[in-house]
């Protein structure tokens, strides 16, 4: 028996296969450990499939039907997508979605990075300031949007402040003017989410060695060069995560717009998410709404993948 086991071991070594154990119990434990991880994450995987992927697949299927939410439905093929391609309100919603999404990504990341750099090491009481900046992140987006709606009203605090300092010419109906409604919405979104981006960048800056920065400064590197060649490469993982999350949140924004304007005035602030809600639950066109949701999901996936490829570190 021992000679046979030794022959198997020699053959396994020669072919690169795992060497059989002399102890059957050890071999059994090895197999158990190999499959133990499967038992731990299988329930979570099943829940993810049932809660997320299965409803998404069902919604994608109904995108090819004329279902009204109740009763029978018919398979209409690409008719819903052809109606989307004709333009009209969906084109305006798509343009607004891109404007809000791109502006949101740029502003949250630039302001969040500047705040993180300013509050990284040198500022006294920086923990209190960090907490105050991060506080809006944990608040309800609907509640904060209603507060900002009151601020932006014609007789609200913002216009009263402008009048008090002699800037009456700048007073506007901020949420009722098509030229100012998108900047107002973007302001609310950036205010509530910039704290989260700041925390991400602070986590990345914590990995930057102060000694490395000091060595670069002693070599004559200025502030910009130290940031570009020392700090930025070290925080690139944080940059990728922050930009990806903000891009997704910006493209699928719904709560703030629904609370602030409901898509108005005259559709000037309507996005794909708001259009999906109106087509599905207001107009009862569940099939068309599912098609719009599928289009929005594909846009988010394509832009997210493209962004990750652009931010991929060069070899």
mmCIF file of C-alpha atoms in Angstrom:
data_model
loop_
_atom_site.group_PDB
_atom_site.id
_atom_site.type_symbol
_atom_site.label_atom_id
_atom_site.label_comp_id
_atom_site.label_asym_id
_atom_site.label_seq_id
_atom_site.Cartn_x
_atom_site.Cartn_y
_atom_site.Cartn_z
ATOM 1 C CA UNK A 1 0.000 0.000 0.000
ATOM 2 C CA UNK A 2 2.830 2.371 0.903
ATOM 3 C CA UNK A 3 4.654 1.521 -2.319
ATOM 4 C CA UNK A 4 1.511 2.252 -4.367
ATOM 5 C CA UNK A 5 1.033 5.591 -2.624
ATOM 6 C CA UNK A 6 4.677 6.513 -3.264
ATOM 7 C CA UNK A 7 4.270 5.637 -6.952
ATOM 8 C CA UNK A 8 1.178 7.881 -7.129
ATOM 9 C CA UNK A 9 3.098 10.721 -5.489
ATOM 10 C CA UNK A 10 5.978 10.392 -7.923
ATOM 11 C CA UNK A 11 3.589 10.324 -10.865
ATOM 12 C CA UNK A 12 1.757 13.390 -9.511
ATOM 13 C CA UNK A 13 5.032 15.282 -9.111
ATOM 14 C CA UNK A 14 6.056 14.387 -12.656
ATOM 15 C CA UNK A 15 2.752 15.558 -14.180
ATOM 16 C CA UNK A 16 2.231 18.584 -11.917
ATOM 17 C CA UNK A 17 -0.962 17.189 -10.333
ATOM 18 C CA UNK A 18 -1.661 17.642 -6.579
ATOM 19 C CA UNK A 19 0.209 15.108 -4.474
ATOM 20 C CA UNK A 20 -2.192 12.662 -2.794
ATOM 21 C CA UNK A 21 -2.162 12.800 1.004
ATOM 22 C CA UNK A 22 -1.297 9.765 3.082
ATOM 23 C CA UNK A 23 -4.032 10.697 5.574
ATOM 24 C CA UNK A 24 -7.574 10.317 4.159
ATOM 25 C CA UNK A 25 -8.920 12.639 6.870
ATOM 26 C CA UNK A 26 -6.523 15.390 5.828
ATOM 27 C CA UNK A 27 -7.577 14.939 2.219
ATOM 28 C CA UNK A 28 -11.248 15.193 3.201
ATOM 29 C CA UNK A 29 -10.586 18.347 5.230
ATOM 30 C CA UNK A 30 -8.739 19.825 2.265
ATOM 31 C CA UNK A 31 -11.756 19.226 0.040
ATOM 32 C CA UNK A 32 -14.058 20.743 2.679
ATOM 33 C CA UNK A 33 -11.899 23.861 2.913
ATOM 34 C CA UNK A 34 -11.839 24.142 -0.864
ATOM 35 C CA UNK A 35 -15.640 24.268 -1.070
ATOM 36 C CA UNK A 36 -16.272 26.068 2.249
ATOM 37 C CA UNK A 37 -16.288 29.513 0.619
ATOM 38 C CA UNK A 38 -19.051 28.389 -1.723
ATOM 39 C CA UNK A 39 -21.326 27.585 1.207
ATOM 40 C CA UNK A 40 -20.769 31.017 2.741
ATOM 41 C CA UNK A 41 -21.653 33.188 -0.242
ATOM 42 C CA UNK A 42 -24.235 30.920 -1.930
ATOM 43 C CA UNK A 43 -27.194 32.302 0.128
ATOM 44 C CA UNK A 44 -26.151 35.874 -0.661
ATOM 45 C CA UNK A 45 -25.759 34.965 -4.348
ATOM 46 C CA UNK A 46 -29.226 33.396 -4.445
ATOM 47 C CA UNK A 47 -30.744 36.460 -2.744
ATOM 48 C CA UNK A 48 -28.962 38.754 -5.214
ATOM 49 C CA UNK A 49 -30.303 36.791 -8.182
ATOM 50 C CA UNK A 50 -33.877 36.691 -6.842
ATOM 51 C CA UNK A 51 -34.029 40.316 -5.670
ATOM 52 C CA UNK A 52 -31.983 42.076 -8.351
ATOM 53 C CA UNK A 53 -31.194 40.093 -11.482
ATOM 54 C CA UNK A 54 -34.483 38.198 -11.868
ATOM 55 C CA UNK A 55 -36.690 41.350 -11.699
ATOM 56 C CA UNK A 56 -34.259 43.117 -14.044
ATOM 57 C CA UNK A 57 -34.531 40.273 -16.543
ATOM 58 C CA UNK A 58 -38.329 40.311 -16.294
ATOM 59 C CA UNK A 59 -38.345 44.076 -16.841
ATOM 60 C CA UNK A 60 -36.083 43.679 -19.868
ATOM 61 C CA UNK A 61 -38.516 41.133 -21.285
ATOM 62 C CA UNK A 62 -41.520 43.462 -20.865
ATOM 63 C CA UNK A 63 -39.577 46.154 -22.752
ATOM 64 C CA UNK A 64 -40.532 44.217 -25.889
ATOM 65 C CA UNK A 65 -44.256 44.170 -25.046
ATOM 66 C CA UNK A 66 -47.162 46.627 -24.881
ATOM 67 C CA UNK A 67 -48.076 45.724 -21.286
ATOM 68 C CA UNK A 68 -50.165 48.350 -19.486
ATOM 69 C CA UNK A 69 -49.509 47.068 -15.989
ATOM 70 C CA UNK A 70 -52.670 44.954 -15.791
ATOM 71 C CA UNK A 71 -54.307 42.409 -18.008
ATOM 72 C CA UNK A 72 -52.995 40.883 -21.191
ATOM 73 C CA UNK A 73 -50.043 41.990 -23.211
ATOM 74 C CA UNK A 74 -48.673 41.414 -26.683
ATOM 75 C CA UNK A 75 -45.143 41.029 -27.923
ATOM 76 C CA UNK A 76 -44.357 44.100 -30.069
ATOM 77 C CA UNK A 77 -40.657 43.522 -30.720
ATOM 78 C CA UNK A 78 -38.636 46.694 -31.225
ATOM 79 C CA UNK A 79 -41.626 49.063 -31.431
ATOM 80 C CA UNK A 80 -40.937 50.655 -28.044
ATOM 81 C CA UNK A 81 -37.311 51.307 -28.939
ATOM 82 C CA UNK A 82 -38.350 52.738 -32.314
ATOM 83 C CA UNK A 83 -40.659 55.164 -30.475
ATOM 84 C CA UNK A 84 -37.759 56.174 -28.240
ATOM 85 C CA UNK A 85 -35.512 56.740 -31.258
ATOM 86 C CA UNK A 86 -38.060 59.147 -32.801
ATOM 87 C CA UNK A 87 -37.037 61.719 -30.201
ATOM 88 C CA UNK A 88 -39.395 64.272 -28.728
ATOM 89 C CA UNK A 89 -39.548 64.443 -24.927
ATOM 90 C CA UNK A 90 -37.167 61.498 -24.571
ATOM 91 C CA UNK A 91 -34.458 63.416 -26.441
ATOM 92 C CA UNK A 92 -34.765 66.353 -24.030
ATOM 93 C CA UNK A 93 -34.668 63.945 -21.091
ATOM 94 C CA UNK A 94 -31.566 62.264 -22.507
ATOM 95 C CA UNK A 95 -29.767 65.603 -22.991
ATOM 96 C CA UNK A 96 -30.683 66.716 -19.459
ATOM 97 C CA UNK A 97 -29.452 63.386 -18.092
ATOM 98 C CA UNK A 98 -26.048 63.857 -19.722
ATOM 99 C CA UNK A 99 -25.773 67.488 -18.588
ATOM 100 C CA UNK A 100 -26.609 66.625 -14.980
ATOM 101 C CA UNK A 101 -24.485 63.449 -14.942
ATOM 102 C CA UNK A 102 -21.315 65.013 -16.372
ATOM 103 C CA UNK A 103 -21.624 68.201 -14.302
ATOM 104 C CA UNK A 104 -22.241 66.163 -11.172
ATOM 105 C CA UNK A 105 -19.177 63.966 -11.738
ATOM 106 C CA UNK A 106 -16.860 66.891 -12.429
ATOM 107 C CA UNK A 107 -18.035 69.159 -9.607
ATOM 108 C CA UNK A 108 -18.229 66.524 -6.870
ATOM 109 C CA UNK A 109 -14.787 65.157 -7.674
ATOM 110 C CA UNK A 110 -13.046 68.521 -8.063
ATOM 111 C CA UNK A 111 -14.595 70.049 -4.936
ATOM 112 C CA UNK A 112 -14.275 66.802 -2.970
ATOM 113 C CA UNK A 113 -10.588 66.481 -3.870
ATOM 114 C CA UNK A 114 -9.878 70.134 -2.940
ATOM 115 C CA UNK A 115 -11.641 69.676 0.393
ATOM 116 C CA UNK A 116 -9.725 66.460 1.076
ATOM 117 C CA UNK A 117 -6.402 68.104 0.282
ATOM 118 C CA UNK A 118 -7.235 71.084 2.488
ATOM 119 C CA UNK A 119 -8.459 68.977 5.415
ATOM 120 C CA UNK A 120 -5.883 66.196 5.166
ATOM 121 C CA UNK A 121 -3.282 67.042 7.822
ATOM 122 C CA UNK A 122 -2.633 70.684 8.642
ATOM 123 C CA UNK A 123 -5.998 72.276 9.530
ATOM 124 C CA UNK A 124 -6.858 72.407 13.233
ATOM 125 C CA UNK A 125 -10.273 71.024 14.215
ATOM 126 C CA UNK A 126 -10.335 69.304 10.840
ATOM 127 C CA UNK A 127 -12.358 66.382 12.217
ATOM 128 C CA UNK A 128 -15.217 68.731 13.116
ATOM 129 C CA UNK A 129 -15.103 70.351 9.674
ATOM 130 C CA UNK A 130 -15.050 66.927 8.012
ATOM 131 C CA UNK A 131 -18.104 65.878 10.012
ATOM 132 C CA UNK A 132 -20.020 69.013 9.043
ATOM 133 C CA UNK A 133 -19.226 68.520 5.350
ATOM 134 C CA UNK A 134 -20.120 64.820 5.450
ATOM 135 C CA UNK A 135 -23.366 65.319 7.421
ATOM 136 C CA UNK A 136 -25.628 65.985 4.367
ATOM 137 C CA UNK A 137 -24.693 62.559 2.955
ATOM 138 C CA UNK A 138 -26.624 60.727 5.685
ATOM 139 C CA UNK A 139 -29.724 62.920 5.344
ATOM 140 C CA UNK A 140 -32.751 61.935 3.273
ATOM 141 C CA UNK A 141 -32.444 63.246 -0.270
ATOM 142 C CA UNK A 142 -36.175 63.999 -0.342
ATOM 143 C CA UNK A 143 -36.072 65.955 2.920
ATOM 144 C CA UNK A 144 -33.059 68.026 1.877
ATOM 145 C CA UNK A 145 -34.602 68.649 -1.554
ATOM 146 C CA UNK A 146 -37.754 70.081 0.008
ATOM 147 C CA UNK A 147 -35.614 72.360 2.184
ATOM 148 C CA UNK A 148 -33.713 73.568 -0.879
ATOM 149 C CA UNK A 149 -37.013 74.034 -2.705
ATOM 150 C CA UNK A 150 -38.040 76.456 0.023
ATOM 151 C CA UNK A 151 -34.653 78.235 -0.288
ATOM 152 C CA UNK A 152 -35.077 78.634 -4.058
ATOM 153 C CA UNK A 153 -38.652 79.998 -3.920
ATOM 154 C CA UNK A 154 -39.435 83.497 -5.199
ATOM 155 C CA UNK A 155 -39.828 84.810 -1.644
ATOM 156 C CA UNK A 156 -37.341 82.337 -0.200
ATOM 157 C CA UNK A 157 -34.157 82.972 1.794
ATOM 158 C CA UNK A 158 -31.871 83.092 -1.273
ATOM 159 C CA UNK A 159 -33.729 85.928 -3.003
ATOM 160 C CA UNK A 160 -34.170 87.748 0.307
ATOM 161 C CA UNK A 161 -30.407 87.534 0.895
ATOM 162 C CA UNK A 162 -29.675 88.867 -2.577
ATOM 163 C CA UNK A 163 -32.072 91.736 -1.986
ATOM 164 C CA UNK A 164 -30.547 92.507 1.403
ATOM 165 C CA UNK A 165 -27.055 92.919 -0.101
ATOM 166 C CA UNK A 166 -28.288 95.043 -3.001
ATOM 167 C CA UNK A 167 -28.253 92.375 -5.699
ATOM 168 C CA UNK A 168 -31.923 92.614 -6.632
ATOM 169 C CA UNK A 169 -31.067 92.129 -10.308
ATOM 170 C CA UNK A 170 -29.924 88.564 -9.565
ATOM 171 C CA UNK A 171 -33.209 87.538 -7.959
ATOM 172 C CA UNK A 172 -34.904 84.806 -9.981
ATOM 173 C CA UNK A 173 -37.534 82.131 -9.848
ATOM 174 C CA UNK A 174 -34.729 79.601 -9.659
ATOM 175 C CA UNK A 175 -36.780 76.442 -10.112
ATOM 176 C CA UNK A 176 -39.301 78.020 -12.479
ATOM 177 C CA UNK A 177 -36.824 79.401 -14.999
ATOM 178 C CA UNK A 178 -35.577 76.934 -17.669
ATOM 179 C CA UNK A 179 -32.202 78.711 -17.717
ATOM 180 C CA UNK A 180 -31.538 78.230 -13.987
ATOM 181 C CA UNK A 181 -33.395 75.054 -13.055
ATOM 182 C CA UNK A 182 -30.598 72.637 -14.008
ATOM 183 C CA UNK A 183 -27.840 74.606 -12.187
ATOM 184 C CA UNK A 184 -30.109 74.744 -9.116
ATOM 185 C CA UNK A 185 -30.668 70.965 -9.181
ATOM 186 C CA UNK A 186 -26.957 70.280 -9.700
ATOM 187 C CA UNK A 187 -26.168 72.559 -6.736
ATOM 188 C CA UNK A 188 -28.430 70.509 -4.465
ATOM 189 C CA UNK A 189 -26.950 67.215 -5.676
ATOM 190 C CA UNK A 190 -23.338 68.387 -5.275
ATOM 191 C CA UNK A 191 -24.016 69.844 -1.826
ATOM 192 C CA UNK A 192 -25.401 66.541 -0.579
ATOM 193 C CA UNK A 193 -22.803 64.211 -2.117
ATOM 194 C CA UNK A 194 -19.503 66.114 -2.024
ATOM 195 C CA UNK A 195 -18.875 64.936 1.545
ATOM 196 C CA UNK A 196 -18.875 61.304 0.417
ATOM 197 C CA UNK A 197 -16.318 62.037 -2.302
ATOM 198 C CA UNK A 198 -14.187 63.958 0.210
ATOM 199 C CA UNK A 199 -14.111 60.920 2.515
ATOM 200 C CA UNK A 200 -13.049 58.670 -0.374
ATOM 201 C CA UNK A 201 -10.168 60.981 -1.222
ATOM 202 C CA UNK A 202 -9.175 61.310 2.436
ATOM 203 C CA UNK A 203 -8.907 57.524 2.565
ATOM 204 C CA UNK A 204 -6.669 57.622 -0.489
ATOM 205 C CA UNK A 205 -4.519 60.457 0.896
ATOM 206 C CA UNK A 206 -3.967 58.451 4.074
ATOM 207 C CA UNK A 207 -1.881 56.017 1.996
ATOM 208 C CA UNK A 208 0.474 58.752 0.745
ATOM 209 C CA UNK A 209 3.758 58.745 2.651
ATOM 210 C CA UNK A 210 4.643 62.192 4.117
ATOM 211 C CA UNK A 211 8.325 61.243 3.809
ATOM 212 C CA UNK A 212 7.886 60.746 0.081
ATOM 213 C CA UNK A 213 6.313 64.184 -0.290
ATOM 214 C CA UNK A 214 9.085 65.757 1.776
ATOM 215 C CA UNK A 215 11.725 64.050 -0.356
ATOM 216 C CA UNK A 216 10.088 65.391 -3.521
ATOM 217 C CA UNK A 217 9.994 68.884 -2.008
ATOM 218 C CA UNK A 218 13.692 68.677 -1.104
ATOM 219 C CA UNK A 219 14.433 67.696 -4.707
ATOM 220 C CA UNK A 220 12.857 70.966 -5.818
ATOM 221 C CA UNK A 221 9.414 69.700 -6.865
ATOM 222 C CA UNK A 222 6.746 72.377 -6.596
ATOM 223 C CA UNK A 223 3.233 71.950 -5.249
ATOM 224 C CA UNK A 224 1.768 70.915 -8.612
ATOM 225 C CA UNK A 225 4.555 68.459 -9.406
ATOM 226 C CA UNK A 226 4.264 66.852 -5.975
ATOM 227 C CA UNK A 227 0.549 66.423 -6.506
ATOM 228 C CA UNK A 228 0.876 65.184 -10.084
ATOM 229 C CA UNK A 229 3.750 62.735 -9.592
ATOM 230 C CA UNK A 230 3.457 61.687 -5.949
ATOM 231 C CA UNK A 231 -0.080 62.192 -4.628
ATOM 232 C CA UNK A 232 -2.231 61.521 -7.704
ATOM 233 C CA UNK A 233 -0.729 58.095 -8.584
ATOM 234 C CA UNK A 234 -1.208 56.997 -4.984
ATOM 235 C CA UNK A 235 -4.888 57.999 -4.840
ATOM 236 C CA UNK A 236 -5.880 56.731 -8.298
ATOM 237 C CA UNK A 237 -7.932 53.836 -6.815
ATOM 238 C CA UNK A 238 -9.966 56.437 -4.899
ATOM 239 C CA UNK A 239 -10.324 58.525 -8.064
ATOM 240 C CA UNK A 240 -11.689 55.542 -10.001
ATOM 241 C CA UNK A 241 -14.181 54.584 -7.280
ATOM 242 C CA UNK A 242 -15.373 58.151 -6.684
ATOM 243 C CA UNK A 243 -15.842 58.962 -10.356
ATOM 244 C CA UNK A 244 -17.612 55.671 -11.063
ATOM 245 C CA UNK A 245 -20.061 56.047 -8.173
ATOM 246 C CA UNK A 246 -20.784 59.696 -8.946
ATOM 247 C CA UNK A 247 -21.320 58.928 -12.640
ATOM 248 C CA UNK A 248 -23.864 56.230 -11.828
ATOM 249 C CA UNK A 249 -25.645 58.398 -9.231
ATOM 250 C CA UNK A 250 -25.685 61.391 -11.560
ATOM 251 C CA UNK A 251 -27.145 59.528 -14.526
ATOM 252 C CA UNK A 252 -29.918 57.849 -12.551
ATOM 253 C CA UNK A 253 -30.903 60.784 -10.329
ATOM 254 C CA UNK A 254 -34.614 60.851 -9.514
ATOM 255 C CA UNK A 255 -35.391 61.836 -5.914
ATOM 256 C CA UNK A 256 -34.015 65.385 -6.039
ATOM 257 C CA UNK A 257 -35.647 66.226 -9.365
ATOM 258 C CA UNK A 258 -38.995 64.757 -8.404
ATOM 259 C CA UNK A 259 -39.016 66.721 -5.133
ATOM 260 C CA UNK A 260 -37.689 70.007 -6.557
ATOM 261 C CA UNK A 261 -39.449 70.338 -9.905
ATOM 262 C CA UNK A 262 -41.124 67.092 -10.942
ATOM 263 C CA UNK A 263 -39.390 67.539 -14.290
ATOM 264 C CA UNK A 264 -40.603 71.098 -14.894
ATOM 265 C CA UNK A 265 -40.855 73.776 -15.947
ATOM 266 C CA UNK A 266 -42.149 72.483 -19.288
ATOM 267 C CA UNK A 267 -39.850 69.461 -19.145
ATOM 268 C CA UNK A 268 -36.698 71.591 -18.758
ATOM 269 C CA UNK A 269 -35.406 69.424 -15.893
ATOM 270 C CA UNK A 270 -36.843 66.066 -16.925
ATOM 271 C CA UNK A 271 -34.337 63.200 -17.023
ATOM 272 C CA UNK A 272 -34.607 59.600 -18.159
ATOM 273 C CA UNK A 273 -35.402 58.429 -14.627
ATOM 274 C CA UNK A 274 -38.244 60.947 -14.291
ATOM 275 C CA UNK A 275 -39.564 60.043 -17.752
ATOM 276 C CA UNK A 276 -39.493 56.355 -16.831
ATOM 277 C CA UNK A 277 -41.536 57.091 -13.703
ATOM 278 C CA UNK A 278 -44.108 59.160 -15.618
ATOM 279 C CA UNK A 279 -44.466 56.717 -18.516
ATOM 280 C CA UNK A 280 -44.753 53.711 -16.215
ATOM 281 C CA UNK A 281 -46.781 54.818 -13.206
ATOM 282 C CA UNK A 282 -48.581 57.948 -14.467
ATOM 283 C CA UNK A 283 -49.328 57.049 -18.097
ATOM 284 C CA UNK A 284 -49.574 53.307 -17.464
ATOM 285 C CA UNK A 285 -47.250 52.398 -20.355
ATOM 286 C CA UNK A 286 -45.262 49.747 -18.542
ATOM 287 C CA UNK A 287 -43.760 48.290 -21.699
ATOM 288 C CA UNK A 288 -42.498 51.655 -22.930
ATOM 289 C CA UNK A 289 -41.219 52.523 -19.458
ATOM 290 C CA UNK A 290 -39.346 49.215 -19.276
ATOM 291 C CA UNK A 291 -37.757 49.962 -22.655
ATOM 292 C CA UNK A 292 -36.608 53.376 -21.406
ATOM 293 C CA UNK A 293 -35.207 51.766 -18.251
ATOM 294 C CA UNK A 294 -33.290 49.256 -20.360
ATOM 295 C CA UNK A 295 -31.871 52.066 -22.510
ATOM 296 C CA UNK A 296 -30.811 54.008 -19.403
ATOM 297 C CA UNK A 297 -29.159 50.910 -17.933
ATOM 298 C CA UNK A 298 -27.206 50.315 -21.150
ATOM 299 C CA UNK A 299 -26.095 53.973 -21.222
ATOM 300 C CA UNK A 300 -24.864 53.761 -17.625
ATOM 301 C CA UNK A 301 -23.012 50.504 -18.294
ATOM 302 C CA UNK A 302 -21.339 51.814 -21.461
ATOM 303 C CA UNK A 303 -20.278 55.121 -19.887
ATOM 304 C CA UNK A 304 -19.061 53.411 -16.720
ATOM 305 C CA UNK A 305 -16.953 50.918 -18.661
ATOM 306 C CA UNK A 306 -15.584 53.707 -20.883
ATOM 307 C CA UNK A 307 -14.667 55.763 -17.826
ATOM 308 C CA UNK A 308 -12.915 52.822 -16.194
ATOM 309 C CA UNK A 309 -10.915 52.227 -19.384
ATOM 310 C CA UNK A 310 -9.910 55.900 -19.546
ATOM 311 C CA UNK A 311 -8.830 55.898 -15.894
ATOM 312 C CA UNK A 312 -6.979 52.603 -16.192
ATOM 313 C CA UNK A 313 -3.307 53.154 -15.250
ATOM 314 C CA UNK A 314 -0.924 52.889 -18.173
ATOM 315 C CA UNK A 315 1.554 50.032 -18.021
#
